[in-house]
Amino acid sequence: MNTNVPDSLIPYDEIVQEALRAVVGRVLGSVSETQALPGGHHFYITFKTHAPGVDIPQRLIERFPDEMTIVMQHRFWDLKVDDEKFSIGLSFNQVPAMLNIPFSAITGFHDPAVNFELRFQAQEGDVEGEPHDEAENDGPSVKPVDDGSNVVSVDFKRKK
């Protein structure tokens, strides 16, 4: 009996990651139509600050040289979403900033209101960085529900 699993010629892991990132795009797209979050929903979005296509102020790159988490809750503006990326206005220490973030740069999406979470693999060539400080978006802190009922984590490991 052969226990070796051959390498797939179909990039399943990439296809699944792309599909899950489309979930984030669809959610943000629906929010962009009204420019308001429904009910108690709010989002923590983590992304690689040096990923291709990321455009954020230099002061934020200096503060978060590898990865950054933004909080989308009370104060945001000009949310625009297309198939590849989203842009959003947020305030950091009372200083407004526009951020342009491709979906391919996102490594995490969490809606604590319903404890829904998606985690993504870093894109090829990304190096896992050191832990980072939480985002300093203006607004109150919210503690997520910790029952794990809606957490989706996809971590493909190839057998060699």
PDB file of C-alpha atoms in Angstrom:
ATOM      1  CA  MET A   1       0.000   0.000   0.000  1.00  0.00           C
ATOM      2  CA  ASN A   2       1.405   3.361  -1.018  1.00  0.00           C
ATOM      3  CA  THR A   3       1.220   5.965   1.782  1.00  0.00           C
ATOM      4  CA  ASN A   4       2.983   8.710  -0.163  1.00  0.00           C
ATOM      5  CA  VAL A   5       0.626  11.412  -1.344  1.00  0.00           C
ATOM      6  CA  PRO A   6       1.791  12.954  -4.616  1.00  0.00           C
ATOM      7  CA  ASP A   7       2.107  16.713  -4.960  1.00  0.00           C
ATOM      8  CA  SER A   8      -1.028  18.107  -6.504  1.00  0.00           C
ATOM      9  CA  LEU A   9      -0.856  19.594  -9.956  1.00  0.00           C
ATOM     10  CA  ILE A  10      -3.924  21.641  -9.012  1.00  0.00           C
ATOM     11  CA  PRO A  11      -3.164  24.534  -6.611  1.00  0.00           C
ATOM     12  CA  TYR A  12      -6.039  23.767  -4.206  1.00  0.00           C
ATOM     13  CA  ASP A  13      -4.588  25.818  -1.368  1.00  0.00           C
ATOM     14  CA  GLU A  14      -4.322  28.941  -3.534  1.00  0.00           C
ATOM     15  CA  ILE A  15      -7.844  28.454  -4.902  1.00  0.00           C
ATOM     16  CA  VAL A  16      -9.325  28.124  -1.403  1.00  0.00           C
ATOM     17  CA  GLN A  17      -7.378  31.127  -0.086  1.00  0.00           C
ATOM     18  CA  GLU A  18      -8.611  33.240  -3.015  1.00  0.00           C
ATOM     19  CA  ALA A  19     -12.209  32.139  -2.417  1.00  0.00           C
ATOM     20  CA  LEU A  20     -12.036  32.964   1.292  1.00  0.00           C
ATOM     21  CA  ARG A  21     -10.561  36.394   0.564  1.00  0.00           C
ATOM     22  CA  ALA A  22     -13.553  36.945  -1.748  1.00  0.00           C
ATOM     23  CA  VAL A  23     -15.753  36.499   1.342  1.00  0.00           C
ATOM     24  CA  VAL A  24     -14.027  39.520   2.883  1.00  0.00           C
ATOM     25  CA  GLY A  25     -14.540  41.455  -0.359  1.00  0.00           C
ATOM     26  CA  ARG A  26     -18.219  40.611  -0.457  1.00  0.00           C
ATOM     27  CA  VAL A  27     -18.740  41.655   3.172  1.00  0.00           C
ATOM     28  CA  LEU A  28     -16.876  44.937   2.688  1.00  0.00           C
ATOM     29  CA  GLY A  29     -18.712  45.513  -0.597  1.00  0.00           C
ATOM     30  CA  SER A  30     -22.073  45.309   1.137  1.00  0.00           C
ATOM     31  CA  VAL A  31     -20.883  47.738   3.835  1.00  0.00           C
ATOM     32  CA  SER A  32     -19.600  50.150   1.171  1.00  0.00           C
ATOM     33  CA  GLU A  33     -23.109  50.465  -0.275  1.00  0.00           C
ATOM     34  CA  THR A  34     -24.403  52.105   2.916  1.00  0.00           C
ATOM     35  CA  GLN A  35     -21.079  53.293   4.411  1.00  0.00           C
ATOM     36  CA  ALA A  36     -22.323  51.895   7.740  1.00  0.00           C
ATOM     37  CA  LEU A  37     -21.953  48.632   9.602  1.00  0.00           C
ATOM     38  CA  PRO A  38     -25.214  46.806  10.348  1.00  0.00           C
ATOM     39  CA  GLY A  39     -26.164  46.242  13.990  1.00  0.00           C
ATOM     40  CA  GLY A  40     -23.231  45.518  16.263  1.00  0.00           C
ATOM     41  CA  HIS A  41     -20.960  44.194  13.509  1.00  0.00           C
ATOM     42  CA  HIS A  42     -17.403  45.494  13.406  1.00  0.00           C
ATOM     43  CA  PHE A  43     -14.227  44.130  11.886  1.00  0.00           C
ATOM     44  CA  TYR A  44     -10.589  43.571  12.731  1.00  0.00           C
ATOM     45  CA  ILE A  45      -8.640  43.278   9.481  1.00  0.00           C
ATOM     46  CA  THR A  46      -4.986  42.208   9.610  1.00  0.00           C
ATOM     47  CA  PHE A  47      -2.724  42.667   6.598  1.00  0.00           C
ATOM     48  CA  LYS A  48       0.924  42.651   5.562  1.00  0.00           C
ATOM     49  CA  THR A  49       2.128  46.256   5.393  1.00  0.00           C
ATOM     50  CA  HIS A  50       4.778  45.543   2.730  1.00  0.00           C
ATOM     51  CA  ALA A  51       2.651  43.339   0.476  1.00  0.00           C
ATOM     52  CA  PRO A  52       2.452  44.398  -3.179  1.00  0.00           C
ATOM     53  CA  GLY A  53      -0.224  47.034  -3.718  1.00  0.00           C
ATOM     54  CA  VAL A  54      -0.539  48.127  -0.072  1.00  0.00           C
ATOM     55  CA  ASP A  55      -0.599  51.928   0.111  1.00  0.00           C
ATOM     56  CA  ILE A  56      -0.644  53.353   3.639  1.00  0.00           C
ATOM     57  CA  PRO A  57       1.031  56.398   5.226  1.00  0.00           C
ATOM     58  CA  GLN A  58       4.748  56.040   5.916  1.00  0.00           C
ATOM     59  CA  ARG A  59       4.243  56.703   9.640  1.00  0.00           C
ATOM     60  CA  LEU A  60       2.071  53.573   9.845  1.00  0.00           C
ATOM     61  CA  ILE A  61       4.624  51.480   7.951  1.00  0.00           C
ATOM     62  CA  GLU A  62       7.290  52.640  10.407  1.00  0.00           C
ATOM     63  CA  ARG A  63       5.097  51.731  13.369  1.00  0.00           C
ATOM     64  CA  PHE A  64       3.969  48.397  11.863  1.00  0.00           C
ATOM     65  CA  PRO A  65       6.854  47.229   9.650  1.00  0.00           C
ATOM     66  CA  ASP A  66       5.435  43.755   8.964  1.00  0.00           C
ATOM     67  CA  GLU A  67       1.757  43.400   9.805  1.00  0.00           C
ATOM     68  CA  MET A  68      -1.003  45.724  10.983  1.00  0.00           C
ATOM     69  CA  THR A  69      -4.524  45.257  12.309  1.00  0.00           C
ATOM     70  CA  ILE A  70      -7.137  47.914  11.632  1.00  0.00           C
ATOM     71  CA  VAL A  71     -10.444  48.220  13.416  1.00  0.00           C
ATOM     72  CA  MET A  72     -13.466  49.086  11.318  1.00  0.00           C
ATOM     73  CA  GLN A  73     -16.197  50.132  13.707  1.00  0.00           C
ATOM     74  CA  HIS A  74     -17.346  53.634  14.624  1.00  0.00           C
ATOM     75  CA  ARG A  75     -15.361  56.036  12.489  1.00  0.00           C
ATOM     76  CA  PHE A  76     -14.485  55.235   8.904  1.00  0.00           C
ATOM     77  CA  TRP A  77     -15.224  56.959   5.619  1.00  0.00           C
ATOM     78  CA  ASP A  78     -14.910  56.594   1.851  1.00  0.00           C
ATOM     79  CA  LEU A  79     -14.956  52.791   1.880  1.00  0.00           C
ATOM     80  CA  LYS A  80     -14.498  51.651  -1.711  1.00  0.00           C
ATOM     81  CA  VAL A  81     -14.271  48.029  -2.789  1.00  0.00           C
ATOM     82  CA  ASP A  82     -13.416  46.370  -6.089  1.00  0.00           C
ATOM     83  CA  ASP A  83     -12.466  42.814  -7.071  1.00  0.00           C
ATOM     84  CA  GLU A  84      -8.820  43.191  -6.057  1.00  0.00           C
ATOM     85  CA  LYS A  85      -8.682  45.638  -3.137  1.00  0.00           C
ATOM     86  CA  PHE A  86     -10.434  48.041  -0.818  1.00  0.00           C
ATOM     87  CA  SER A  87      -9.681  51.557   0.334  1.00  0.00           C
ATOM     88  CA  ILE A  88     -10.858  53.145   3.543  1.00  0.00           C
ATOM     89  CA  GLY A  89     -10.410  56.321   5.546  1.00  0.00           C
ATOM     90  CA  LEU A  90      -9.542  55.798   9.213  1.00  0.00           C
ATOM     91  CA  SER A  91      -8.220  57.947  12.016  1.00  0.00           C
ATOM     92  CA  PHE A  92      -5.078  57.037  13.972  1.00  0.00           C
ATOM     93  CA  ASN A  93      -4.433  59.156  17.089  1.00  0.00           C
ATOM     94  CA  GLN A  94      -6.861  61.735  15.705  1.00  0.00           C
ATOM     95  CA  VAL A  95      -4.912  61.936  12.405  1.00  0.00           C
ATOM     96  CA  PRO A  96      -6.949  60.910   9.327  1.00  0.00           C
ATOM     97  CA  ALA A  97      -5.415  58.505   6.818  1.00  0.00           C
ATOM     98  CA  MET A  98      -6.457  56.731   3.631  1.00  0.00           C
ATOM     99  CA  LEU A  99      -5.437  53.101   3.296  1.00  0.00           C
ATOM    100  CA  ASN A 100      -5.473  51.002   0.118  1.00  0.00           C
ATOM    101  CA  ILE A 101      -5.260  47.295   0.833  1.00  0.00           C
ATOM    102  CA  PRO A 102      -5.346  44.470  -1.725  1.00  0.00           C
ATOM    103  CA  PHE A 103      -7.257  41.394  -0.577  1.00  0.00           C
ATOM    104  CA  SER A 104      -4.103  39.361  -1.275  1.00  0.00           C
ATOM    105  CA  ALA A 105      -2.352  41.240   1.581  1.00  0.00           C
ATOM    106  CA  ILE A 106      -4.961  40.245   4.178  1.00  0.00           C
ATOM    107  CA  THR A 107      -3.925  37.604   6.712  1.00  0.00           C
ATOM    108  CA  GLY A 108      -6.925  37.826   9.035  1.00  0.00           C
ATOM    109  CA  PHE A 109     -10.535  38.989   9.231  1.00  0.00           C
ATOM    110  CA  HIS A 110     -12.560  38.906  12.466  1.00  0.00           C
ATOM    111  CA  ASP A 111     -16.077  40.083  13.283  1.00  0.00           C
ATOM    112  CA  PRO A 112     -16.242  39.870  17.105  1.00  0.00           C
ATOM    113  CA  ALA A 113     -19.974  40.669  17.150  1.00  0.00           C
ATOM    114  CA  VAL A 114     -20.700  37.154  15.883  1.00  0.00           C
ATOM    115  CA  ASN A 115     -17.268  35.619  16.521  1.00  0.00           C
ATOM    116  CA  PHE A 116     -16.638  34.967  12.840  1.00  0.00           C
ATOM    117  CA  GLU A 117     -12.978  34.712  11.869  1.00  0.00           C
ATOM    118  CA  LEU A 118     -10.941  33.866   8.792  1.00  0.00           C
ATOM    119  CA  ARG A 119      -7.166  33.370   8.792  1.00  0.00           C
ATOM    120  CA  PHE A 120      -5.101  33.318   5.623  1.00  0.00           C
ATOM    121  CA  GLN A 121      -1.667  32.035   4.753  1.00  0.00           C
ATOM    122  CA  ALA A 122       0.950  34.654   4.031  1.00  0.00           C
ATOM    123  CA  GLN A 123       1.553  34.988   0.313  1.00  0.00           C
ATOM    124  CA  GLU A 124       4.636  33.311  -1.148  1.00  0.00           C
ATOM    125  CA  GLY A 125       7.752  35.306  -0.325  1.00  0.00           C
ATOM    126  CA  ASP A 126       6.291  36.845   2.827  1.00  0.00           C
ATOM    127  CA  VAL A 127       8.238  36.251   5.996  1.00  0.00           C
ATOM    128  CA  GLU A 128       6.410  35.866   9.269  1.00  0.00           C
ATOM    129  CA  GLY A 129       7.286  38.864  11.403  1.00  0.00           C
ATOM    130  CA  GLU A 130       7.432  39.613  15.059  1.00  0.00           C
ATOM    131  CA  PRO A 131       4.259  40.272  17.049  1.00  0.00           C
ATOM    132  CA  HIS A 132       2.865  43.743  16.544  1.00  0.00           C
ATOM    133  CA  ASP A 133       0.947  46.276  18.601  1.00  0.00           C
ATOM    134  CA  GLU A 134      -2.787  46.506  18.137  1.00  0.00           C
ATOM    135  CA  ALA A 135      -4.085  49.186  15.802  1.00  0.00           C
ATOM    136  CA  GLU A 136      -4.691  52.573  17.332  1.00  0.00           C
ATOM    137  CA  ASN A 137      -7.870  53.389  15.470  1.00  0.00           C
ATOM    138  CA  ASP A 138      -9.983  55.788  17.441  1.00  0.00           C
ATOM    139  CA  GLY A 139     -12.862  54.093  19.216  1.00  0.00           C
ATOM    140  CA  PRO A 140     -13.564  51.824  22.150  1.00  0.00           C
ATOM    141  CA  SER A 141     -12.004  48.409  22.576  1.00  0.00           C
ATOM    142  CA  VAL A 142     -14.272  45.427  22.213  1.00  0.00           C
ATOM    143  CA  LYS A 143     -13.534  42.010  23.687  1.00  0.00           C
ATOM    144  CA  PRO A 144     -14.440  39.206  21.275  1.00  0.00           C
ATOM    145  CA  VAL A 145     -16.706  36.370  22.302  1.00  0.00           C
ATOM    146  CA  ASP A 146     -14.496  33.363  22.996  1.00  0.00           C
ATOM    147  CA  ASP A 147     -16.604  30.337  22.143  1.00  0.00           C
ATOM    148  CA  GLY A 148     -14.907  29.633  18.782  1.00  0.00           C
ATOM    149  CA  SER A 149     -18.195  28.767  17.113  1.00  0.00           C
ATOM    150  CA  ASN A 150     -17.597  30.536  13.807  1.00  0.00           C
ATOM    151  CA  VAL A 151     -13.821  30.386  13.428  1.00  0.00           C
ATOM    152  CA  VAL A 152     -12.553  29.200  10.066  1.00  0.00           C
ATOM    153  CA  SER A 153      -8.861  28.512   9.747  1.00  0.00           C
ATOM    154  CA  VAL A 154      -7.342  27.036   6.630  1.00  0.00           C
ATOM    155  CA  ASP A 155      -3.753  25.851   6.842  1.00  0.00           C
ATOM    156  CA  PHE A 156      -2.586  23.616   4.035  1.00  0.00           C
ATOM    157  CA  LYS A 157       0.611  21.692   4.478  1.00  0.00           C
ATOM    158  CA  ARG A 158       2.116  19.926   1.518  1.00  0.00           C
ATOM    159  CA  LYS A 159       3.547  16.500   2.129  1.00  0.00           C
ATOM    160  CA  LYS A 160       6.881  16.050   0.468  1.00  0.00           C
TER     161      LYS A 160
END
